[in-house]
mmCIF file of C-alpha atoms in Angstrom:
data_model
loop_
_atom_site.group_PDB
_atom_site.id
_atom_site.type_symbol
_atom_site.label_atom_id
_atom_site.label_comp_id
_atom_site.label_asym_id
_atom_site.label_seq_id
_atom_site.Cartn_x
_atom_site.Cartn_y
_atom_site.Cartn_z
ATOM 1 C CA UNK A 890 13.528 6.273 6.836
ATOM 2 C CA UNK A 891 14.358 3.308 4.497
ATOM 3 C CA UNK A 892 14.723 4.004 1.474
ATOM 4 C CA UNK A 893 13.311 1.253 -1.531
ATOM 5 C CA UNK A 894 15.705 0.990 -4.848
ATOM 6 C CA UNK A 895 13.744 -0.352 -7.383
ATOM 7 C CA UNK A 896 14.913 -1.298 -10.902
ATOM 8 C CA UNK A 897 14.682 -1.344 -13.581
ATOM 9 C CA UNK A 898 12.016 1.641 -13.590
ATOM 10 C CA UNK A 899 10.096 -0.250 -16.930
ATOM 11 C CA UNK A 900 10.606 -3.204 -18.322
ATOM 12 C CA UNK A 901 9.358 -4.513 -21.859
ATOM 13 C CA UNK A 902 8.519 -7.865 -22.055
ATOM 14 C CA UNK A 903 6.715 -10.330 -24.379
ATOM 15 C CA UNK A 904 4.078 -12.749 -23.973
ATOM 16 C CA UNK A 905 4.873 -15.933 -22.245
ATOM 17 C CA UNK A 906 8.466 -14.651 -21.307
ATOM 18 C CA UNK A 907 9.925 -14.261 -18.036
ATOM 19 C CA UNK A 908 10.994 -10.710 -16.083
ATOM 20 C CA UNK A 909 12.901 -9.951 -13.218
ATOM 21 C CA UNK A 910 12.380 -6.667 -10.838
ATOM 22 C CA UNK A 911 14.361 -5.464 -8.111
ATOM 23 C CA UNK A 912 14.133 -3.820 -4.860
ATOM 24 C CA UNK A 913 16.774 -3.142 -2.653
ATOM 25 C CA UNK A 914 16.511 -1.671 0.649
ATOM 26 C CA UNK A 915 18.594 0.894 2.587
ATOM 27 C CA UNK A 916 18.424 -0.851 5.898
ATOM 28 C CA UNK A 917 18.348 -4.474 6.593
ATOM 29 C CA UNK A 918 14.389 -5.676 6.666
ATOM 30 C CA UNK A 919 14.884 -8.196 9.468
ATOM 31 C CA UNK A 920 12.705 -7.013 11.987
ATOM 32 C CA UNK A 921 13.135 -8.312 15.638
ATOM 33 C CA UNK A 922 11.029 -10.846 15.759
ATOM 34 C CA UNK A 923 13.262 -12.856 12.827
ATOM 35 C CA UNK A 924 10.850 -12.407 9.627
ATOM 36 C CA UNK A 925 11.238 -10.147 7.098
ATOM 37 C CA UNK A 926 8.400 -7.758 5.638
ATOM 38 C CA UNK A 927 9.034 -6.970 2.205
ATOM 39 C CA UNK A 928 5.801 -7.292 0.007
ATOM 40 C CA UNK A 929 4.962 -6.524 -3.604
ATOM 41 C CA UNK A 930 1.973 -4.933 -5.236
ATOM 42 C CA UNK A 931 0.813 -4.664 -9.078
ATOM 43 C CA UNK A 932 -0.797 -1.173 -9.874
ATOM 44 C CA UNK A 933 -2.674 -2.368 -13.316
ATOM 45 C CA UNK A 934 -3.374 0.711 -15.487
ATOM 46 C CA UNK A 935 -6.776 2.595 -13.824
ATOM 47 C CA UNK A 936 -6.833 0.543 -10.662
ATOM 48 C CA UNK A 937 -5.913 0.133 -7.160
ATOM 49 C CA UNK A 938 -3.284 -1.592 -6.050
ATOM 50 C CA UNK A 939 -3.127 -5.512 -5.379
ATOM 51 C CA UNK A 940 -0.532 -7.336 -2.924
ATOM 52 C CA UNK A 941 0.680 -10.422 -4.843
ATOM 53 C CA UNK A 942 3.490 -11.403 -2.278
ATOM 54 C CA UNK A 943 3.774 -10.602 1.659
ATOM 55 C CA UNK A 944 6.755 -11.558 3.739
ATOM 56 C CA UNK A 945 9.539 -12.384 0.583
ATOM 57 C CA UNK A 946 8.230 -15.045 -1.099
ATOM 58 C CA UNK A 947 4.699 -15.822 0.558
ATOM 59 C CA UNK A 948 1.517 -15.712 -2.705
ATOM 60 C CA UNK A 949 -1.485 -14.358 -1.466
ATOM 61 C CA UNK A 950 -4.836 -15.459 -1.621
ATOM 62 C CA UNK A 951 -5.468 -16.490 -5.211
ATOM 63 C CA UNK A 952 -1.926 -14.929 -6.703
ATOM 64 C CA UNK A 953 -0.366 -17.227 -9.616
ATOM 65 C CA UNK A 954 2.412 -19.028 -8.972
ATOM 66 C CA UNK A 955 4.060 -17.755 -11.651
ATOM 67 C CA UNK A 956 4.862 -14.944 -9.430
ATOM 68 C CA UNK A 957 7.749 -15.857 -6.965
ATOM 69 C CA UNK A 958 9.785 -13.592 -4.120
ATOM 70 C CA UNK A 959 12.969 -14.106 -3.115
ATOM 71 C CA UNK A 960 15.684 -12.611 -1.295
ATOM 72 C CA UNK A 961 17.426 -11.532 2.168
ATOM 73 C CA UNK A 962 18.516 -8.592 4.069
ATOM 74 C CA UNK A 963 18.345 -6.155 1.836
ATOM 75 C CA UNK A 964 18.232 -7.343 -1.513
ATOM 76 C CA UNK A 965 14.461 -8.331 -3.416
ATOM 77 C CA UNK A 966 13.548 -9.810 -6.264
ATOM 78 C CA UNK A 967 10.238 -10.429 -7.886
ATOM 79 C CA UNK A 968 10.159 -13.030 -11.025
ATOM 80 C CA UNK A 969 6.990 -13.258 -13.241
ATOM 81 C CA UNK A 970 6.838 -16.357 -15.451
ATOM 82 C CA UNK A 971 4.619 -17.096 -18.568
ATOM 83 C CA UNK A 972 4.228 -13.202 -18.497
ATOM 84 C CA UNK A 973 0.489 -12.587 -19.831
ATOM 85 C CA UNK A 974 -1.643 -9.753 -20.802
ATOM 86 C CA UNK A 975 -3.233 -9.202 -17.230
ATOM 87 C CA UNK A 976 0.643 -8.660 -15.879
ATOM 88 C CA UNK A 977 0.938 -5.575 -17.405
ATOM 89 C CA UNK A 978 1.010 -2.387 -15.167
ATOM 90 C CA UNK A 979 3.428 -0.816 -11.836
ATOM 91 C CA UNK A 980 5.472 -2.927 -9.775
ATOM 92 C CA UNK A 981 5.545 -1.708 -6.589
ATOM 93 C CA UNK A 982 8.192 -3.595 -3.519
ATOM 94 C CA UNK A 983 6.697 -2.348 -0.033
ATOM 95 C CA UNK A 984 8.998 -2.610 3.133
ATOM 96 C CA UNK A 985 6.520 -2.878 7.083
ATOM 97 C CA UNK A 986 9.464 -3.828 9.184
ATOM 98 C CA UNK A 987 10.517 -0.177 10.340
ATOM 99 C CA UNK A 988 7.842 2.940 10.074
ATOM 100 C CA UNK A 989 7.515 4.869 8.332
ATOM 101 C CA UNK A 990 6.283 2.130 5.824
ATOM 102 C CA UNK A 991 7.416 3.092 2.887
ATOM 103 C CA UNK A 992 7.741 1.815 -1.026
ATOM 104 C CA UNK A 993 9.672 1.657 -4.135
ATOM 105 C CA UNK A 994 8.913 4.203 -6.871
ATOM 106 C CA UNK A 995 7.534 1.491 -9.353
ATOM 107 C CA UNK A 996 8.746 -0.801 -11.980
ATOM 108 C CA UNK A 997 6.468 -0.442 -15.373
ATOM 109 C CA UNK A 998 5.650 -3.139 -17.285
ATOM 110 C CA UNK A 999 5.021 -3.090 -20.736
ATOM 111 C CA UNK A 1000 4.717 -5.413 -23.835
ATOM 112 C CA UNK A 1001 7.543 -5.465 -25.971
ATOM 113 C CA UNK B 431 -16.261 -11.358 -0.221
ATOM 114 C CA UNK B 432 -13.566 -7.743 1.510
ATOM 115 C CA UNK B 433 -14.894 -4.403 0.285
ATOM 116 C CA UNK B 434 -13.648 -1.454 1.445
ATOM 117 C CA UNK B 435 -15.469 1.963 0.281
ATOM 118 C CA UNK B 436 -13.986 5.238 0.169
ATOM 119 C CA UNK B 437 -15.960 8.251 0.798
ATOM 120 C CA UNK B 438 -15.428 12.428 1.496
ATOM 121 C CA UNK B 439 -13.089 12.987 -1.296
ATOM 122 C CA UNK B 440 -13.182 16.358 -3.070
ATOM 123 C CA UNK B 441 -11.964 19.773 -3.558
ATOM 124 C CA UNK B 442 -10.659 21.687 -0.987
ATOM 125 C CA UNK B 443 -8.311 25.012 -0.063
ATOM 126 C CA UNK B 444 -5.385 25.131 1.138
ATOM 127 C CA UNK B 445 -5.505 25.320 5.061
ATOM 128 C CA UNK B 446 -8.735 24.105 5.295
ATOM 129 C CA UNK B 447 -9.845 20.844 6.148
ATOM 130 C CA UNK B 448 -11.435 17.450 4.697
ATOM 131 C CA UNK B 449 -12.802 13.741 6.859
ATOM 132 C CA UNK B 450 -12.645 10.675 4.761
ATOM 133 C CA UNK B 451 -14.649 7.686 5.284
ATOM 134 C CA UNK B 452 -14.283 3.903 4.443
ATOM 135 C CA UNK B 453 -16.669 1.450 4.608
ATOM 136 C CA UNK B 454 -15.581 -2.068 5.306
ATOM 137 C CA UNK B 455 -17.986 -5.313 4.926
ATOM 138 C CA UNK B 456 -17.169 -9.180 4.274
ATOM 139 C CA UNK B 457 -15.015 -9.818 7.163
ATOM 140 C CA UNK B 458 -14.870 -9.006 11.179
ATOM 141 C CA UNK B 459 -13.539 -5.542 10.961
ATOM 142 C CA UNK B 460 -12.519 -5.710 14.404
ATOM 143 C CA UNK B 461 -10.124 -8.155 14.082
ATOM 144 C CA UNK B 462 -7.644 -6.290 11.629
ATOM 145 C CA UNK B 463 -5.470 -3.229 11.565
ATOM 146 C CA UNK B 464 -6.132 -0.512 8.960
ATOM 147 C CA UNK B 465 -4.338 1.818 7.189
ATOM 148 C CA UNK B 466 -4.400 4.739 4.447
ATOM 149 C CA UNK B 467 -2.069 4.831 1.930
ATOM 150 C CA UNK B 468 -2.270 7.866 -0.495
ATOM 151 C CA UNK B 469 -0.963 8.268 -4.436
ATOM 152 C CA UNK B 470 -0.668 11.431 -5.758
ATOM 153 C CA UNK B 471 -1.197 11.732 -9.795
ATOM 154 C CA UNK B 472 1.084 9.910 -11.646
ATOM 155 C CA UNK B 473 3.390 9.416 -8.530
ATOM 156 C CA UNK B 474 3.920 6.158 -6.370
ATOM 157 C CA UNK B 475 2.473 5.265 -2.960
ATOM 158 C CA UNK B 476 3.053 6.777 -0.125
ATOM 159 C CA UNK B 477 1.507 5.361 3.737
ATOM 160 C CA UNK B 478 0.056 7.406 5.411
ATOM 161 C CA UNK B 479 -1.643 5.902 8.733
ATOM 162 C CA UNK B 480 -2.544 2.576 10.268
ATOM 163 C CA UNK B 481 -4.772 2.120 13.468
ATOM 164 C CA UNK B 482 -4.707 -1.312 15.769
ATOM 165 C CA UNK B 483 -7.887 -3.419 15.751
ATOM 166 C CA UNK B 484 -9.047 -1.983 18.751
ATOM 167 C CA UNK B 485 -8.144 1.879 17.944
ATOM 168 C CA UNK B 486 -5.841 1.738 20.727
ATOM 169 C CA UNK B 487 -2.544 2.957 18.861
ATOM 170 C CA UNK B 488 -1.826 5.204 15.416
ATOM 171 C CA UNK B 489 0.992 5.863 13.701
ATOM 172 C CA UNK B 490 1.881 7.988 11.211
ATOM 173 C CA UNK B 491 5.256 9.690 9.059
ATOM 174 C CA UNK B 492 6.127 12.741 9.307
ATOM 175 C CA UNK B 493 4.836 14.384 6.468
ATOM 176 C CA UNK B 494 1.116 14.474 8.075
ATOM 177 C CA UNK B 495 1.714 13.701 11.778
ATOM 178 C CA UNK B 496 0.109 16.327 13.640
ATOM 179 C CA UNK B 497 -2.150 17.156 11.184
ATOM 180 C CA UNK B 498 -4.295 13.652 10.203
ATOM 181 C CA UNK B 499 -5.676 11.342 12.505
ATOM 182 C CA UNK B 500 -6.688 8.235 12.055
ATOM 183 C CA UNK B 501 -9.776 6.651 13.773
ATOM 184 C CA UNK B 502 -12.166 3.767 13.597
ATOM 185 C CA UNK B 503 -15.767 3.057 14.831
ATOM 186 C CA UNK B 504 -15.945 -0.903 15.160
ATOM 187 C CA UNK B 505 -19.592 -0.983 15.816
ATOM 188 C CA UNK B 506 -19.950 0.798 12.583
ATOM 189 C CA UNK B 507 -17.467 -1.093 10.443
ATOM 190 C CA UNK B 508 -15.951 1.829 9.395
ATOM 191 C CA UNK B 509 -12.663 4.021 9.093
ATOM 192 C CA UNK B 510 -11.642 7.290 9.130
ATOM 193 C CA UNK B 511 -9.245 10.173 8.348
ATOM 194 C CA UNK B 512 -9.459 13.402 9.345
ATOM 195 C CA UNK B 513 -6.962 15.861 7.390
ATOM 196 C CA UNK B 514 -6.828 19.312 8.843
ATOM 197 C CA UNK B 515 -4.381 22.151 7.621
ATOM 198 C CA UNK B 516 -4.022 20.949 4.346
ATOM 199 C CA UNK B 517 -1.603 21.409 1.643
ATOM 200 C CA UNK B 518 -0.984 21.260 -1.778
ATOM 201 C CA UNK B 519 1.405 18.535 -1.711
ATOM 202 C CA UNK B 520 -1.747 16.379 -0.164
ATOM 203 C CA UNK B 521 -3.379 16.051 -3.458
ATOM 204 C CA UNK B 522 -3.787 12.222 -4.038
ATOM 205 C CA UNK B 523 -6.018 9.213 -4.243
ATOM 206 C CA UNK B 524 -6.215 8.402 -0.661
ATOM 207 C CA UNK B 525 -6.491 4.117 -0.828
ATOM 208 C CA UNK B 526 -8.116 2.686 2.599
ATOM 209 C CA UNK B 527 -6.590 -0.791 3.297
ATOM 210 C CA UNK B 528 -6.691 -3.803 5.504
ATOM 211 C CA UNK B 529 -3.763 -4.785 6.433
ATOM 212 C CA UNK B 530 -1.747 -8.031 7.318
ATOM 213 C CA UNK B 531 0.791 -8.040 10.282
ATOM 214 C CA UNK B 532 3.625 -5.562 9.915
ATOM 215 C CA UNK B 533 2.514 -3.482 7.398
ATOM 216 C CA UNK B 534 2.007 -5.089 4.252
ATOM 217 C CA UNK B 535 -1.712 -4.112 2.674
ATOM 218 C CA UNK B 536 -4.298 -7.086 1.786
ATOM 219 C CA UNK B 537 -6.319 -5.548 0.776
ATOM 220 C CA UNK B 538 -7.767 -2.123 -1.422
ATOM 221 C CA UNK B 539 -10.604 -0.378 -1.617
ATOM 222 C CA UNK B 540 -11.161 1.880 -4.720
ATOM 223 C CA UNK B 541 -9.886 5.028 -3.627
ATOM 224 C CA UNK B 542 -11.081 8.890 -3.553
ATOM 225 C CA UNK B 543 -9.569 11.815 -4.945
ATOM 226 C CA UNK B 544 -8.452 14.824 -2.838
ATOM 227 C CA UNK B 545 -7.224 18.170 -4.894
ATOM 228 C CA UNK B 546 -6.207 20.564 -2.531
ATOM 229 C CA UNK B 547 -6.254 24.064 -4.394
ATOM 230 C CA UNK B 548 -7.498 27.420 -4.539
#
C-alpha cells in the first residue's frame, strides 16, 4: 500500500499569514496514464470533509485561490495564503493513483 | 445543488451485521463513481469502497474485502453498503462520496455513525 507522510502533524498560524503542509508519498503517484492523483481535503472542526485541490495543483469548484498544490513524484505541498478564520481545522493529502486509496494522518491547524 | 444522505447507521454487535444507505440528488447519479470512506473517532480517513457508474466493478482494501459490498440502484439514485461480520475496529463515521476520476472525493455527504459493541 502507499503510505502518505504528512507534516507537520499541527501547525499554529496567525491571521493573514501564510502555512505550508506536506505530504510525501511512499511510491511515486504517476499513474500510467501520465497524471498524478494527489488531492487535499480540509476536515473543519464538526464536519465532513471538503476536497480543495484534485490532481496537484487543480482548485475545485469554488476553492480560494489562496490555496495552491504543488509538487511531483512523490513529494506534496499545500500553501494557504491570507490564512483566515474559516481555514482552521485537519489537513488531509489523499493519494487515487494505486488502490488501496489511501490518506495522510492529518495536519491540524490552529491559530497561534 | 450535490447532496448526498447517509442513512442505517447505529449500534450493532460484534459479528452481526448493518446496510447503509445514501441518498444522492442534484446531479445524474449515473454518470459518476461512488465511494465510502469511513473515520473512526478522533482518527483520520480511511477508503473503504468505490463502485463504477454503471455498478459494473468494486473495489475494496483489505481490511473489509470479503466482508462489505458495495452496490448502487441508479433508478433509485441511491448507494449502498452492506457490512456483514463486523468488528470492533469498524466503528466510524462512514462518509458516502462522489467521486472524480481516480479516486479523489468531490464531494461529502454528512456521514452516519456505526459503534460496533456489545
Amino acid at each position: 500500500d502507499v503510505v502518505m507522510t504528512q507534516t507537520p502533524v499541527s501547525l499554529s498560524v496567525s491571521l493573514g499569514g501564510q502555512v505550508s503542509i506536506s505530504c510525501r508519498s511512499s511510491q511515486s503517484l504517476v499513474h500510467n496514464n501520465g497524471n498524478t492523483y494527489l488531492s487535499w481535503y480540509l476536515q473543519k472542526p464538526g464536519q465532513s470533509p471538503q476536497l480543495l485541490i484534485y490532481k496537484v495543483s487543480n482548485r475545485f469548484s469554488g476553492i480560494s485561490d489562496r490555496f495552491s498544490g504543488s509538487g511531483s513524484g512523490t513529494d506534496f505541498t499545500l500553501k494557504i495564503s491570507r490564512v483566515e478564520p474559516d481555514d482552521l481545522g485537519v489537513y488531509y493529502c489523499g493519494q487515487g493513483t494505486q488502490y488501496p486509496y489511501t490518506f495522510g494522518a492529518g495536519t491540524k491547524l490552529e491559530l497561534k | 445543488e450535490v447532496q448526498l444522505v447517509e442513512t442505517g447507521g447505529g449500534l450493532v454487535q460484534p459479528g452481526r451485521s448493518l446496510k447503509l444507505s445514501c441518498v444522492a440528488s442534484g446531479f445524474t447519479f449515473n454518470n459518476y463513481w461512488m465511494s465510502w470512506t469511513r473515520q473512526a473517532p478522533g482518527k483520520g480517513l480511511e477508503w473503504v469502497a468505490s463502485i463504477t457508474n454503471s455498478g459494473g466493478s468494486t473495489y475494496y482494501p483489505d481490511s473489509v474485502k470479503g466482508r462489505f459490498t458495495i452496490s448502487r440502484d441508479n433508478a433509485q439514485n441511491t448507494l449502498y453498503l452492506q457490512m456483514n461480520s463486523l468488528r470492533s475496529e469498524d466503528t466510524a463515521t462512514y462518509y458516502c462520496t462522489r467521486d472524480g476520476s481516480y479516486g479523489w472525493f468531490a464531494y461529502w455527504g454528512q456521514g452516519t455513525l456505526v459503534t460496533v459493541s456489545s
